[in-house]
Coordinates of C-alpha atoms in Angstrom, one line a residue:
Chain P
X912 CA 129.3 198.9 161.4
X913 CA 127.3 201.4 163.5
X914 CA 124.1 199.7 162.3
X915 CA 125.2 196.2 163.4
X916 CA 126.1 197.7 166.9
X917 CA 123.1 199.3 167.2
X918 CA 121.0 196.3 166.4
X919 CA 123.5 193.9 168.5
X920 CA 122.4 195.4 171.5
X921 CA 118.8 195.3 171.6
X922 CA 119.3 191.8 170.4
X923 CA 121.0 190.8 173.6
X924 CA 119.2 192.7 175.9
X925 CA 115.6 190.8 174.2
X926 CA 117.6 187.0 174.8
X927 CA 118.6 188.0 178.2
X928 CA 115.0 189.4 179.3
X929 CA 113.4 186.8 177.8
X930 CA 116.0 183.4 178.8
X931 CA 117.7 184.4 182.0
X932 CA 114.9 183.8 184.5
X933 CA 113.8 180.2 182.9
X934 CA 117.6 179.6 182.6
X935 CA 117.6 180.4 186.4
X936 CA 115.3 177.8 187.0
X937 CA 117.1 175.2 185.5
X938 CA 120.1 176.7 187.0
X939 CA 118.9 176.2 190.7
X940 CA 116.7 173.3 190.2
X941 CA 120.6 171.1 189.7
X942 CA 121.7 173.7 192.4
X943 CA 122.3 172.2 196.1
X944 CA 119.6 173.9 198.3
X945 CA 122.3 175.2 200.7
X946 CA 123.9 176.7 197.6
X947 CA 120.6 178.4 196.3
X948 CA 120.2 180.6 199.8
X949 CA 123.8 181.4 200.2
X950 CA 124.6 185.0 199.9
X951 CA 125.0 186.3 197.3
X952 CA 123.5 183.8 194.5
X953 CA 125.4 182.0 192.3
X954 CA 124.4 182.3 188.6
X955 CA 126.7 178.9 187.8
X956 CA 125.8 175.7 190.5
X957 CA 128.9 175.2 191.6
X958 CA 128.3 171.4 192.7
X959 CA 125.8 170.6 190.2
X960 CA 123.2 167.9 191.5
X961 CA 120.8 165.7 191.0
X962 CA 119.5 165.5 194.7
X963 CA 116.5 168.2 194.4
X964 CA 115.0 165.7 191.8
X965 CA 116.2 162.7 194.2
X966 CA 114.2 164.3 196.7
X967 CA 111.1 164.7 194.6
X968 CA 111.1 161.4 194.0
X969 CA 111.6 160.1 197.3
X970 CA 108.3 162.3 198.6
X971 CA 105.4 160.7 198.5
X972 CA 103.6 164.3 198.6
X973 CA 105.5 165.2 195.3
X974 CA 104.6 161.8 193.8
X975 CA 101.2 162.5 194.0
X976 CA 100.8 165.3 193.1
X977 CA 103.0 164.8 189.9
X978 CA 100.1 162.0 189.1
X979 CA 97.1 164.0 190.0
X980 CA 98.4 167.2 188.2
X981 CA 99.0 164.3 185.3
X982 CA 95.4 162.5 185.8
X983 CA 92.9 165.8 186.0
X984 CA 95.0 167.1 183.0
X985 CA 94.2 164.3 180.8
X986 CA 90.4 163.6 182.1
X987 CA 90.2 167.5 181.4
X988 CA 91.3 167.2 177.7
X989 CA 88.8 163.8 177.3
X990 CA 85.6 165.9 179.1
X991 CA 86.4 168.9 177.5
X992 CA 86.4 167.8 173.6
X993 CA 83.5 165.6 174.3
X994 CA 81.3 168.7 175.8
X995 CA 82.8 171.2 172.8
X996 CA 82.8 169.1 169.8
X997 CA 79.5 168.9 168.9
X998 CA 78.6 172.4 169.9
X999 CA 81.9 173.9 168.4
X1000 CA 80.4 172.2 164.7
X1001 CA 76.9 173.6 164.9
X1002 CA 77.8 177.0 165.7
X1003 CA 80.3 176.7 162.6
X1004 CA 76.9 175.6 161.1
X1005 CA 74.2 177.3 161.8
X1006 CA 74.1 180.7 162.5
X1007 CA 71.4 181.2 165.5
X1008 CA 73.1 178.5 167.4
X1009 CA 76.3 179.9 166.9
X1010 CA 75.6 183.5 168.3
X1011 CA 74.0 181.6 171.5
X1012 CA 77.0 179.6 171.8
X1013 CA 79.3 182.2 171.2
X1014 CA 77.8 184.5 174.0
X1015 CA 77.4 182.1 176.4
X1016 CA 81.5 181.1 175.7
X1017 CA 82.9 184.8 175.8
X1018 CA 80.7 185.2 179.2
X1019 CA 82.7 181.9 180.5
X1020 CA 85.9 182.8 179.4
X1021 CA 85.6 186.1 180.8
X1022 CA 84.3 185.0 183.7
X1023 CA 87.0 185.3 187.1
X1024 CA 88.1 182.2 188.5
X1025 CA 88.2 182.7 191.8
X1026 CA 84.0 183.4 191.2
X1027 CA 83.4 180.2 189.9
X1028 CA 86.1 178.5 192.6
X1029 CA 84.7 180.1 195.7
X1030 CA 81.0 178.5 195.1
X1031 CA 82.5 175.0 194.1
X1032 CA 84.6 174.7 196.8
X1033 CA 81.0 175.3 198.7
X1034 CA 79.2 173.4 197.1
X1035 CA 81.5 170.4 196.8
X1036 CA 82.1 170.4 200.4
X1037 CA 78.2 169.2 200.9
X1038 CA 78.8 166.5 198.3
X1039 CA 82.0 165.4 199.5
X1040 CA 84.1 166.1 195.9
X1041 CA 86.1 169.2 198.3
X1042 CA 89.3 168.3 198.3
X1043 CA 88.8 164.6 196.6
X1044 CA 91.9 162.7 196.8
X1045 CA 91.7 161.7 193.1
X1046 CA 91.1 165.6 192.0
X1047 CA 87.4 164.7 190.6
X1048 CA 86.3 168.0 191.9
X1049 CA 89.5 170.1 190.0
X1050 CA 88.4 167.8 187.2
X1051 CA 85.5 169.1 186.9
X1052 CA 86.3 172.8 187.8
X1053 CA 89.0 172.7 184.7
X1054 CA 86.4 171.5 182.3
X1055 CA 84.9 174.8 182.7
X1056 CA 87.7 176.3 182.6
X1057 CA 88.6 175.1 179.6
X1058 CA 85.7 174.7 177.4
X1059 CA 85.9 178.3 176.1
X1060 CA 89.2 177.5 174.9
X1061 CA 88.6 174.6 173.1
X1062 CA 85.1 175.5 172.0
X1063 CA 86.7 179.0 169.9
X1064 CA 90.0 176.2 168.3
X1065 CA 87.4 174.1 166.8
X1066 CA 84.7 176.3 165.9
X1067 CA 87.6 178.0 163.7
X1068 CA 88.7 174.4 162.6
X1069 CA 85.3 173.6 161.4
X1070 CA 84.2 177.2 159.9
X1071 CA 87.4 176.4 157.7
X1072 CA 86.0 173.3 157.0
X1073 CA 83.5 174.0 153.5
X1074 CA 79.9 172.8 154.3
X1075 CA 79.8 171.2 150.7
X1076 CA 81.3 168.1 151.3
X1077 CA 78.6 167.6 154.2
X1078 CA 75.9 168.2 151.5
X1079 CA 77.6 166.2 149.1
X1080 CA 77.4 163.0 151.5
X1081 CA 74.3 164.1 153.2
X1082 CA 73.3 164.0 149.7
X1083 CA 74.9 160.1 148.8
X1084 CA 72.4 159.0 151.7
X1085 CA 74.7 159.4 154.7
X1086 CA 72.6 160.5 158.3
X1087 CA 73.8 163.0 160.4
X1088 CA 76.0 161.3 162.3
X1089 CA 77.8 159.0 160.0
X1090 CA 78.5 162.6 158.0
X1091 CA 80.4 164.2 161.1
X1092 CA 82.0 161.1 161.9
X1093 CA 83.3 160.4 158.4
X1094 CA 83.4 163.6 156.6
X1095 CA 83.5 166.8 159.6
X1096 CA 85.9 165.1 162.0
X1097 CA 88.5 163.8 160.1
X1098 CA 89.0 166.9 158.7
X1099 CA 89.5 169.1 161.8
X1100 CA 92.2 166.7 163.0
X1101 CA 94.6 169.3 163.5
X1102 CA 92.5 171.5 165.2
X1103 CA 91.0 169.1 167.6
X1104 CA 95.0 168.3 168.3
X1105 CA 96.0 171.7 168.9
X1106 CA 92.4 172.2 171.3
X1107 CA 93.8 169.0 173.3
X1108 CA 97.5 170.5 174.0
X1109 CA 95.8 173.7 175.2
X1110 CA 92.9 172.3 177.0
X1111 CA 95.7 170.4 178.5
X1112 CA 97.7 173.3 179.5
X1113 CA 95.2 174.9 181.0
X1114 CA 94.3 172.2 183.7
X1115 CA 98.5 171.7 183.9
X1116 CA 98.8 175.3 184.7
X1117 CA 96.4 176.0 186.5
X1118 CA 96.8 177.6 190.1
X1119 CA 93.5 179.7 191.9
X1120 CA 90.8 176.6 191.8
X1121 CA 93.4 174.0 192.6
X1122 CA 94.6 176.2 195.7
X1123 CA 90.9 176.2 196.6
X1124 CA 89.5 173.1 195.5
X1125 CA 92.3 170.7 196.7
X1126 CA 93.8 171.9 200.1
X1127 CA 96.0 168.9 200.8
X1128 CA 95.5 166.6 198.2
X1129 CA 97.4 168.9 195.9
X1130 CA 98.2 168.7 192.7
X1131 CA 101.5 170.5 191.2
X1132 CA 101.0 174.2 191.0
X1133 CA 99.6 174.6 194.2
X1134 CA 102.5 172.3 195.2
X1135 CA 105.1 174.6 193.6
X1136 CA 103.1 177.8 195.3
X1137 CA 104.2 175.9 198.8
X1138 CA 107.3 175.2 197.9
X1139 CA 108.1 178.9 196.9
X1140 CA 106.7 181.0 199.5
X1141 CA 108.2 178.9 202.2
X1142 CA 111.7 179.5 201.0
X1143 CA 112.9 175.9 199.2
X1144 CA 114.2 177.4 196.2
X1145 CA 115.7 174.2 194.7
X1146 CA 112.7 171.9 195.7
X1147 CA 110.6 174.4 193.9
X1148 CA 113.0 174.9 190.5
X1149 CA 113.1 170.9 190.1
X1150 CA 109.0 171.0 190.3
X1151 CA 109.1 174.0 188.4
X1152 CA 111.5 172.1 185.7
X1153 CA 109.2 169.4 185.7
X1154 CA 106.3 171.2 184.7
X1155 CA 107.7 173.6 182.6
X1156 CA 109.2 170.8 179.9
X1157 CA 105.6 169.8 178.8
X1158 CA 104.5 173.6 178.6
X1159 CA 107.7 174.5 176.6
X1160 CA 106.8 171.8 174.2
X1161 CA 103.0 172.7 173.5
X1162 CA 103.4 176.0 172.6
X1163 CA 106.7 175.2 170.5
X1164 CA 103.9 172.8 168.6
X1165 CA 101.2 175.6 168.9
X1166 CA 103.1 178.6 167.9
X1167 CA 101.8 179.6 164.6
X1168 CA 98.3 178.7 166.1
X1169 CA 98.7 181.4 168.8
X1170 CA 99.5 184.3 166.3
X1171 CA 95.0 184.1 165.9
X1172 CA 95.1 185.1 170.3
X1173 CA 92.7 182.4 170.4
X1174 CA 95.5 181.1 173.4
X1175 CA 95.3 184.9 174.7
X1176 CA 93.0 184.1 177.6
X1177 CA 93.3 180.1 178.7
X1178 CA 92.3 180.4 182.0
X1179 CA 95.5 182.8 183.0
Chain D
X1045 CA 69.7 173.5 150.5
X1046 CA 72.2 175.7 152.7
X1047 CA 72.0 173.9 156.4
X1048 CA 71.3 177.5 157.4
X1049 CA 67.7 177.6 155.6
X1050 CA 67.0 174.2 157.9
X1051 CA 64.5 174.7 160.3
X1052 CA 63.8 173.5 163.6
X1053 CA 65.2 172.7 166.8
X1054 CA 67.6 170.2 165.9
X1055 CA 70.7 171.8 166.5
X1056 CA 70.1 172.6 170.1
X1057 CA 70.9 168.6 170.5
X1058 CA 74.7 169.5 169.1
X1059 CA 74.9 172.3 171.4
X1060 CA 73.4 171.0 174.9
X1061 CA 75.8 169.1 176.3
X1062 CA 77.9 172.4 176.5
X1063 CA 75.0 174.8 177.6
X1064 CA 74.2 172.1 180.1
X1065 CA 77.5 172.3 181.3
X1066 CA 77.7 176.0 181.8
X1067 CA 74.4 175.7 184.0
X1068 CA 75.4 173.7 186.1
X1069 CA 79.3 174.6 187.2
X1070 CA 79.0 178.4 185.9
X1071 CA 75.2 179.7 186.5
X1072 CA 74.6 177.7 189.0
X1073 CA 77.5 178.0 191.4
X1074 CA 77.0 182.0 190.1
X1075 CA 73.4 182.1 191.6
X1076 CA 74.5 180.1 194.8
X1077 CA 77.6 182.7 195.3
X1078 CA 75.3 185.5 194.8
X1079 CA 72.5 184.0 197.3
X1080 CA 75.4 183.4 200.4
X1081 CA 77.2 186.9 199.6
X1082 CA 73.4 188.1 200.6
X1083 CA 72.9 186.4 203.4
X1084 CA 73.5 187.8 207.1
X1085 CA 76.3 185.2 208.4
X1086 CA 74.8 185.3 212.1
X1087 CA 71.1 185.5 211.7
X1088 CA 70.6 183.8 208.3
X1089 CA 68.7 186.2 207.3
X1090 CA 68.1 187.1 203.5
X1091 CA 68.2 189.7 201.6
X1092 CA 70.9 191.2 203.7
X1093 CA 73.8 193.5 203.4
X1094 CA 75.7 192.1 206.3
X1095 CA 78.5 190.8 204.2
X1096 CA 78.9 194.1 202.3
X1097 CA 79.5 196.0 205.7
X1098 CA 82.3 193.8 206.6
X1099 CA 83.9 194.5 203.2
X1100 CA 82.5 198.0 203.5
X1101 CA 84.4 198.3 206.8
X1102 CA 87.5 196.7 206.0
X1103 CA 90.5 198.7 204.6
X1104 CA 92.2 195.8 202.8
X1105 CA 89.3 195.4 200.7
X1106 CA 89.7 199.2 199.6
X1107 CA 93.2 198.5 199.0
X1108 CA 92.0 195.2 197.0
X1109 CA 89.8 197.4 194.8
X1110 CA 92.3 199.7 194.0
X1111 CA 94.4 197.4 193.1
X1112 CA 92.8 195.8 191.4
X1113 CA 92.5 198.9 189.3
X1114 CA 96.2 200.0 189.2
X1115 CA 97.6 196.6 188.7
X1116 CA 95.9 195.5 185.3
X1117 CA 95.5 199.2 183.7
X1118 CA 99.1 199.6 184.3
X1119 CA 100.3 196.3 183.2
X1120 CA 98.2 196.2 180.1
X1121 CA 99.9 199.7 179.2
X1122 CA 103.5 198.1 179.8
X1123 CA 102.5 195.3 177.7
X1124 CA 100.9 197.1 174.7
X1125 CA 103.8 199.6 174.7
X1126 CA 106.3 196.7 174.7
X1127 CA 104.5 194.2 172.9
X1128 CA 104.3 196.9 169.9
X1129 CA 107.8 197.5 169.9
X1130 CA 108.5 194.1 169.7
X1131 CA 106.2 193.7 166.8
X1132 CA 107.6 196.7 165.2
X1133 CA 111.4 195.9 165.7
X1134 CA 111.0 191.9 164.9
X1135 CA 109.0 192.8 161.9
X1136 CA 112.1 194.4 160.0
X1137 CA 115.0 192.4 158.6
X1138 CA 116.9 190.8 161.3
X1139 CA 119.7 188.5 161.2
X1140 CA 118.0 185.2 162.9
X1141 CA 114.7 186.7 163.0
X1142 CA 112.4 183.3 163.0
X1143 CA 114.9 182.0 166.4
X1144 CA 114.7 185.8 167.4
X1145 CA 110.7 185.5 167.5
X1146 CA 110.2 182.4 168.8
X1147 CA 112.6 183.3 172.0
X1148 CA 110.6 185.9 172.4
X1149 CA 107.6 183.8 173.2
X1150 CA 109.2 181.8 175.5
X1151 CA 108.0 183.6 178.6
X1152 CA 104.7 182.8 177.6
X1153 CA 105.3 179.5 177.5
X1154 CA 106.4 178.8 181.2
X1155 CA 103.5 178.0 183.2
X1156 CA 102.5 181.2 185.6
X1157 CA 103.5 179.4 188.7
X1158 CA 106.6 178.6 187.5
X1159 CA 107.5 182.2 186.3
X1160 CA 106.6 183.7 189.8
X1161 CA 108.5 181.0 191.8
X1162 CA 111.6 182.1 189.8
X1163 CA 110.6 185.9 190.1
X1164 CA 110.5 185.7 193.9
X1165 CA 113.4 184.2 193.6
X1166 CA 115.3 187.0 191.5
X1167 CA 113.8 190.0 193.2
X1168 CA 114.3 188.5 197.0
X1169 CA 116.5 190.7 199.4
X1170 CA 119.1 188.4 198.6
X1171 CA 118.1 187.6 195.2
X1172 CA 119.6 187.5 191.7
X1173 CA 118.2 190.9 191.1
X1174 CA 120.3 192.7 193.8
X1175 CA 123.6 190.5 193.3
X1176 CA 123.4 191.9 189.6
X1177 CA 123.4 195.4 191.2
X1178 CA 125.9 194.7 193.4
X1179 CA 127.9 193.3 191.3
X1180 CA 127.3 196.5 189.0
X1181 CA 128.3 198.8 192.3
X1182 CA 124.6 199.6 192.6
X1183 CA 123.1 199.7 196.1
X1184 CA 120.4 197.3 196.5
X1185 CA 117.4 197.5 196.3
X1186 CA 113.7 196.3 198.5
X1187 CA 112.0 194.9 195.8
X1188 CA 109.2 193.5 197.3
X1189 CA 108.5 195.4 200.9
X1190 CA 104.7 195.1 201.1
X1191 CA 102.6 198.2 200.3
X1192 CA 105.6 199.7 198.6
X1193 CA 106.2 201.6 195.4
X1194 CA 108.6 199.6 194.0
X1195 CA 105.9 196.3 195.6
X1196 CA 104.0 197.7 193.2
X1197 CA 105.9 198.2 190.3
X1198 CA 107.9 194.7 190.5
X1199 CA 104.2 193.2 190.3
X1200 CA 103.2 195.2 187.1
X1201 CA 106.9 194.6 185.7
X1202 CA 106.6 190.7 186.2
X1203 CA 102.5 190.4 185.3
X1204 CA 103.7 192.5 182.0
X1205 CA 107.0 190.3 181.1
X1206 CA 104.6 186.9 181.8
X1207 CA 101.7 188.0 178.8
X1208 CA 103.5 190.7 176.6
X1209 CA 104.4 188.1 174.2
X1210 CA 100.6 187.5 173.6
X1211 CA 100.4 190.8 172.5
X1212 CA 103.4 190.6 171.0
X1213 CA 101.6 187.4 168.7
X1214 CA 98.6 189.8 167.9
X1215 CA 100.3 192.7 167.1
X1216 CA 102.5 190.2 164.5
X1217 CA 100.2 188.8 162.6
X1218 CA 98.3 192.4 162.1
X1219 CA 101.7 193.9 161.0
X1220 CA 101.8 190.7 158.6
X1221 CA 98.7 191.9 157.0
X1222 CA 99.7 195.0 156.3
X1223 CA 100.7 194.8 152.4
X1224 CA 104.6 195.3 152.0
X1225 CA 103.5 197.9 148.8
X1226 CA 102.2 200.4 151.8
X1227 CA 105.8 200.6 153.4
X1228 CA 107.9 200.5 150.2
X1229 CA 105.8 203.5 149.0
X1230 CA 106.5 205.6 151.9
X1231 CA 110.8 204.8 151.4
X1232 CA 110.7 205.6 148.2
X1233 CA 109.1 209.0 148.8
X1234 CA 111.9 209.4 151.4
X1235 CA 110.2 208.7 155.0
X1236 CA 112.3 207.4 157.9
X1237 CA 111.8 204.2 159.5
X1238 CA 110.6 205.8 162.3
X1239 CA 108.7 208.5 160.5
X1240 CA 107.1 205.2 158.7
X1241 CA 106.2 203.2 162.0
X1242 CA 105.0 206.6 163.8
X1243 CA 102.7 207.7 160.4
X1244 CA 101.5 204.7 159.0
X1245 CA 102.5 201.0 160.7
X1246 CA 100.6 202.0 163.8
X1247 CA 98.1 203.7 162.4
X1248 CA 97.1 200.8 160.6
X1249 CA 97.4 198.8 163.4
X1250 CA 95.1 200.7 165.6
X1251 CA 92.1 197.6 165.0
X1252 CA 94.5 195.0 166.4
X1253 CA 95.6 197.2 169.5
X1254 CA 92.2 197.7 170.0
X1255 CA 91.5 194.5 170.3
X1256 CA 94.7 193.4 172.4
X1257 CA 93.7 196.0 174.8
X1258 CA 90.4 194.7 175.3
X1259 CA 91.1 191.0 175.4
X1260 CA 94.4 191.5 178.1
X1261 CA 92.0 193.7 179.6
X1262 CA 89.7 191.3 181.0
X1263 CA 92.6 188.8 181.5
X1264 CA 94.6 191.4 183.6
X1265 CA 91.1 192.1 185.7
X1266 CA 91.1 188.6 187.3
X1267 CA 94.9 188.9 188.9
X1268 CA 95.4 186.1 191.0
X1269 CA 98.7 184.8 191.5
X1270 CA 101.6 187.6 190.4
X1271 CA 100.8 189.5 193.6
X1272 CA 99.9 186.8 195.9
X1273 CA 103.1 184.9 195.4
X1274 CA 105.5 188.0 195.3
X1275 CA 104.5 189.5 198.2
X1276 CA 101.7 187.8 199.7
X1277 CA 98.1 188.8 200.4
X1278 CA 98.5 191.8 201.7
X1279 CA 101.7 192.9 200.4
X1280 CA 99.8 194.2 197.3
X1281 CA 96.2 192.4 197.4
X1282 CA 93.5 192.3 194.9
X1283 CA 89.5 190.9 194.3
X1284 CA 91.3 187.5 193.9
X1285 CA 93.7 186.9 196.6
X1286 CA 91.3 188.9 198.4
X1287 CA 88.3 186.5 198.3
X1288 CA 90.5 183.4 198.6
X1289 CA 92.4 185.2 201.9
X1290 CA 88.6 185.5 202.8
X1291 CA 88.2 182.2 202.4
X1292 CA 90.7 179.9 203.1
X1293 CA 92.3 181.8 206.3
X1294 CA 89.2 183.3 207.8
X1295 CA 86.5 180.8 206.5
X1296 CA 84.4 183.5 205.9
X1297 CA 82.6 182.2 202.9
X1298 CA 79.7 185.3 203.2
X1299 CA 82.8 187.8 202.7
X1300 CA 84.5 185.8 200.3
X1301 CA 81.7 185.3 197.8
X1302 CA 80.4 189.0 198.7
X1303 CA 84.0 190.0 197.2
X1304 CA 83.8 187.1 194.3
X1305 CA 80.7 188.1 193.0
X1306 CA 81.7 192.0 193.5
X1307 CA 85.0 191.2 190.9
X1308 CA 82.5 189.2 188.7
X1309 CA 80.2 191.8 187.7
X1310 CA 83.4 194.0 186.7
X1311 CA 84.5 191.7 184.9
X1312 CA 81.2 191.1 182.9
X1313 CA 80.6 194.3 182.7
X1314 CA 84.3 194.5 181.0
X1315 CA 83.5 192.2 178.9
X1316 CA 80.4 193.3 177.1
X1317 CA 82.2 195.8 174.7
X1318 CA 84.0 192.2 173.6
X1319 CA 81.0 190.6 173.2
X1320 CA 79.2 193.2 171.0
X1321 CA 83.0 193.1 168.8
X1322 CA 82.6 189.1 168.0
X1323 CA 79.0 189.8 167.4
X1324 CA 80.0 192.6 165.2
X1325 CA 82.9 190.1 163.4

């Protein structure tokens, strides 16, 4: 009996540390804004709305930014696999291009991002991508930002991946190419899924370059960053909502894949 | 023939496109950073260490450094510490133990943005954080007062609760590997479950904390957000917010790529023990 006390209440301090703040943001983002600055806080809305949401739909700020956030995300995930797909299988391959390959990758991953933002933001100011209205310039930034990522998911996919069947249809006559098409690719399916949801996360998430990169033409972080530090508290929860749902659901999908850490440094 | 005994070039066709890449939006915005940091923002002149004496000379930038020290060694600890714990106490039989794990994660899951515009939120003057104390008979408290203490410490506690669970995840699947035979050994012989985690769990686990330590590491070095949302640039500043404070209210881009590229070359240098590791594995 003493046992199941003692374990009860670790057990619901762990649920409460981990679900009250994201249940908070739920909480105030149906939460009238007048309610959410009242002294003190409520922790139950007590006229629960819809009008935070009604409002994000009526600005044409929020609209936008909901779309770009949506658009860079998804150009990311299409850039990034293209750049990392070919590199990710010959490093699984061959062993000097994987230690150049893996180098240069653990130097970008570890690399700040503020470094890399600060010179682009330069540098795309003379080229006119600074602060593009379609994010082209963010686009770009998150590819880098990502690659690492998805470069270490399917290098792992295809080092699981035996080389034999390769020789076997190198061996039936097939070229290079038709062999990673038919044979190499199909078979890292699930990894090049899993590399899309968190090359997608990355760009979804991400904050420091988009603050930089897109100072009006915003996408949603920096959006939600706005939102927070000038005191809308349920304008920001019903962005914060928003963006979290999609998040929530990746790494639902992803968990057992992050037990490896590959996820341990995605651009955060 | 293994593809390894091939020889030639070919497979630097494979891997261009991504070297390519790297040159152009990480070497070469690098070298560019590097060339306007030394650069004398009246004169033009180069080499010049004009945009080091204006760090040199300003106290925030001190205060950035050391932050930028305290911050991530402190909230790596806090995560390691609870992440272990976590790893430790999930790992033995629970009721609900698969739910119990995954909830674990979930901070992990919300987007960094998102967790801090909640945290501001809860640890506001007249936040959620303060209506539990009152509501406990507790005096309030001034979470976030810049340059404070307790600044500090609500920055470290919220950085920690964001990534623990990542460490949490490593530590798991280490403990996983650890064969069950180990453990049952030790009960039958008549060790405790805490004698057994102190004397042989972590022991074993030493490779994988290790490693967490030196992966979070580099992570925690390039703090952007946590601070700069909770309590604003100078509240509790570091490199980061720094160089994009430089940058975006001053326009100062010498200063601001002087203090970019300072905060890149500790984080490479960071990162070389992780480099000779993956060689190593």
């Amino acid at each position: 009996m003493t046992r199941r006390l003692g374990l009860a209440v670790p057990i619901l301090a762990l649920l409460a540390v981990a679900l009250v703040p994201p249940l908070l943001v739920l909480k105030q983002a149906f939460t009238p804004e007048q309610e959410s600055v009242a002294w003190p806080p409520t922790w139950w809305p007590r006229e629960p709305t819809v009008e935070n949401f009604a409002a994000l739909g009526a600005s044409v700020e929020l609209a936008d930014g909901a779309w770009r956030s949506l658009r860079v995300a998804l150009l990311t995930v299409v850039s990034t696999l293209l750049l990392a797909l070919p590199a990710a299988w010959v490093a699984a391959r061959r062993a000097d291009a994987g230690r150049i390959l893996d180098g240069a990758t653990v130097f970008a991953r570890v690399f700040p991002s503020i470094a890399v933002a600060v010179p682009l933001a330069a540098l795309f100011v003379r080229i006119g991508l600074y602060n593009e209205p379609g994010g082209i310039g963010l686009w770009l930034a998150h590819t880098l930002l990502a690659l690492p990522v998805a470069f270490l998911v399917l290098r792992s996919g295809f080092a699981q991946v035996p080389s034999d069947l390769e020789e076997a249809a190198r061996l039936d006559g097939a070229t290079g190419l038709e062999v990673f098409w038919y044979v190499s690719l199909p078979l890292v399916r699930p990894a090049l899924g899993a590399a899309a949801m968190l090359v997608f996360l990355v760009s979804w998430d991400e904050l420091a370059t988009a603050l930089l990169l897109q100072v009006t033409n915003r996408t949603l972080p920096p959006l939600l960053y706005y939102l927070t530090a000038f005191g809308y508290p349920g304008l920001a929860s019903a962005v914060a909502a928003i963006m979290l749902v999609p998040a929530v659901l990746i790494v639902i999908l992803l968990e057992p894949a992050l037990r490896s850490g590959v996820l341990s440094g995605s651009g955060r | 023939m293994h593809p390894n005994a091939e020889r030639g070039w070919w497979w630097a066709l494979p891997a261009a496109p991504l070297l390519a890449y790297f040159a152009l939006f990480l070497v070469y915005p690098t070298v560019y950073a590097v060339n306007v940091a030394l650069t004398d923002p009246l004169t033009g002149a180069f080499p010049s260490l004009g945009n080091a004496r204006t760090l040199w000379r300003d106290g925030l930038f001190w205060r950035a450094v050391a932050g930028n020290v305290v911050v991530p060694v402190a909230s790596v600890a806090v995560e390691v510490v609870a992440g272990l714990a976590l790893a430790l106490f999930l790992s033995t039989r629970l009721p609900a133990r698969r739910l119990l794990r995954a909830t674990v994660i979930v901070p992990f899951a919300l987007p960094e943005i998102v967790v801090l515009s909640i945290m501001r939120a809860i640890f506001a003057s007249r936040g959620y954080a303060n209506a539990a104390l009152l509501a406990a008979g507790v005096e309030p408290v001034e979470w976030l007062v810049p340059g404070t203490v307790t600044a500090y410490l609500t920055v470290i506690a919220v950085d920690a609760w964001h990534v623990t669970p990542v460490v949490f995840l490593m530590l798991l699947a280490a403990r996983a590997a650890i064969p069950d035979e180990i453990d049952e050994a030790a009960r039958l012989d008549g060790a405790g479950w805490w004698r057994r985690a102190a004397l042989i769990t972590v022991p074993l686990l030493r490779p994988a904390l290790g490693a967490a330590v030196l992966l979070r590491g580099v992570d925690a070095m390039r703090v952007f957000a946590t601070p700069l949302v909770l309590t604003g640039v100078e509240g509790v500043p570091v490199m980061s917010s720094y160089a994009w404070h430089q940058w975006s209210d001053y326009g100062d881009d010498g200063a601001a790529a002087a203090a970019a590229c300072v905060l890149a070359l500790a984080c490479t240098a960071l990162a070389v023990p992780l480099l000779r590791r993956r060689v190593a594995a």
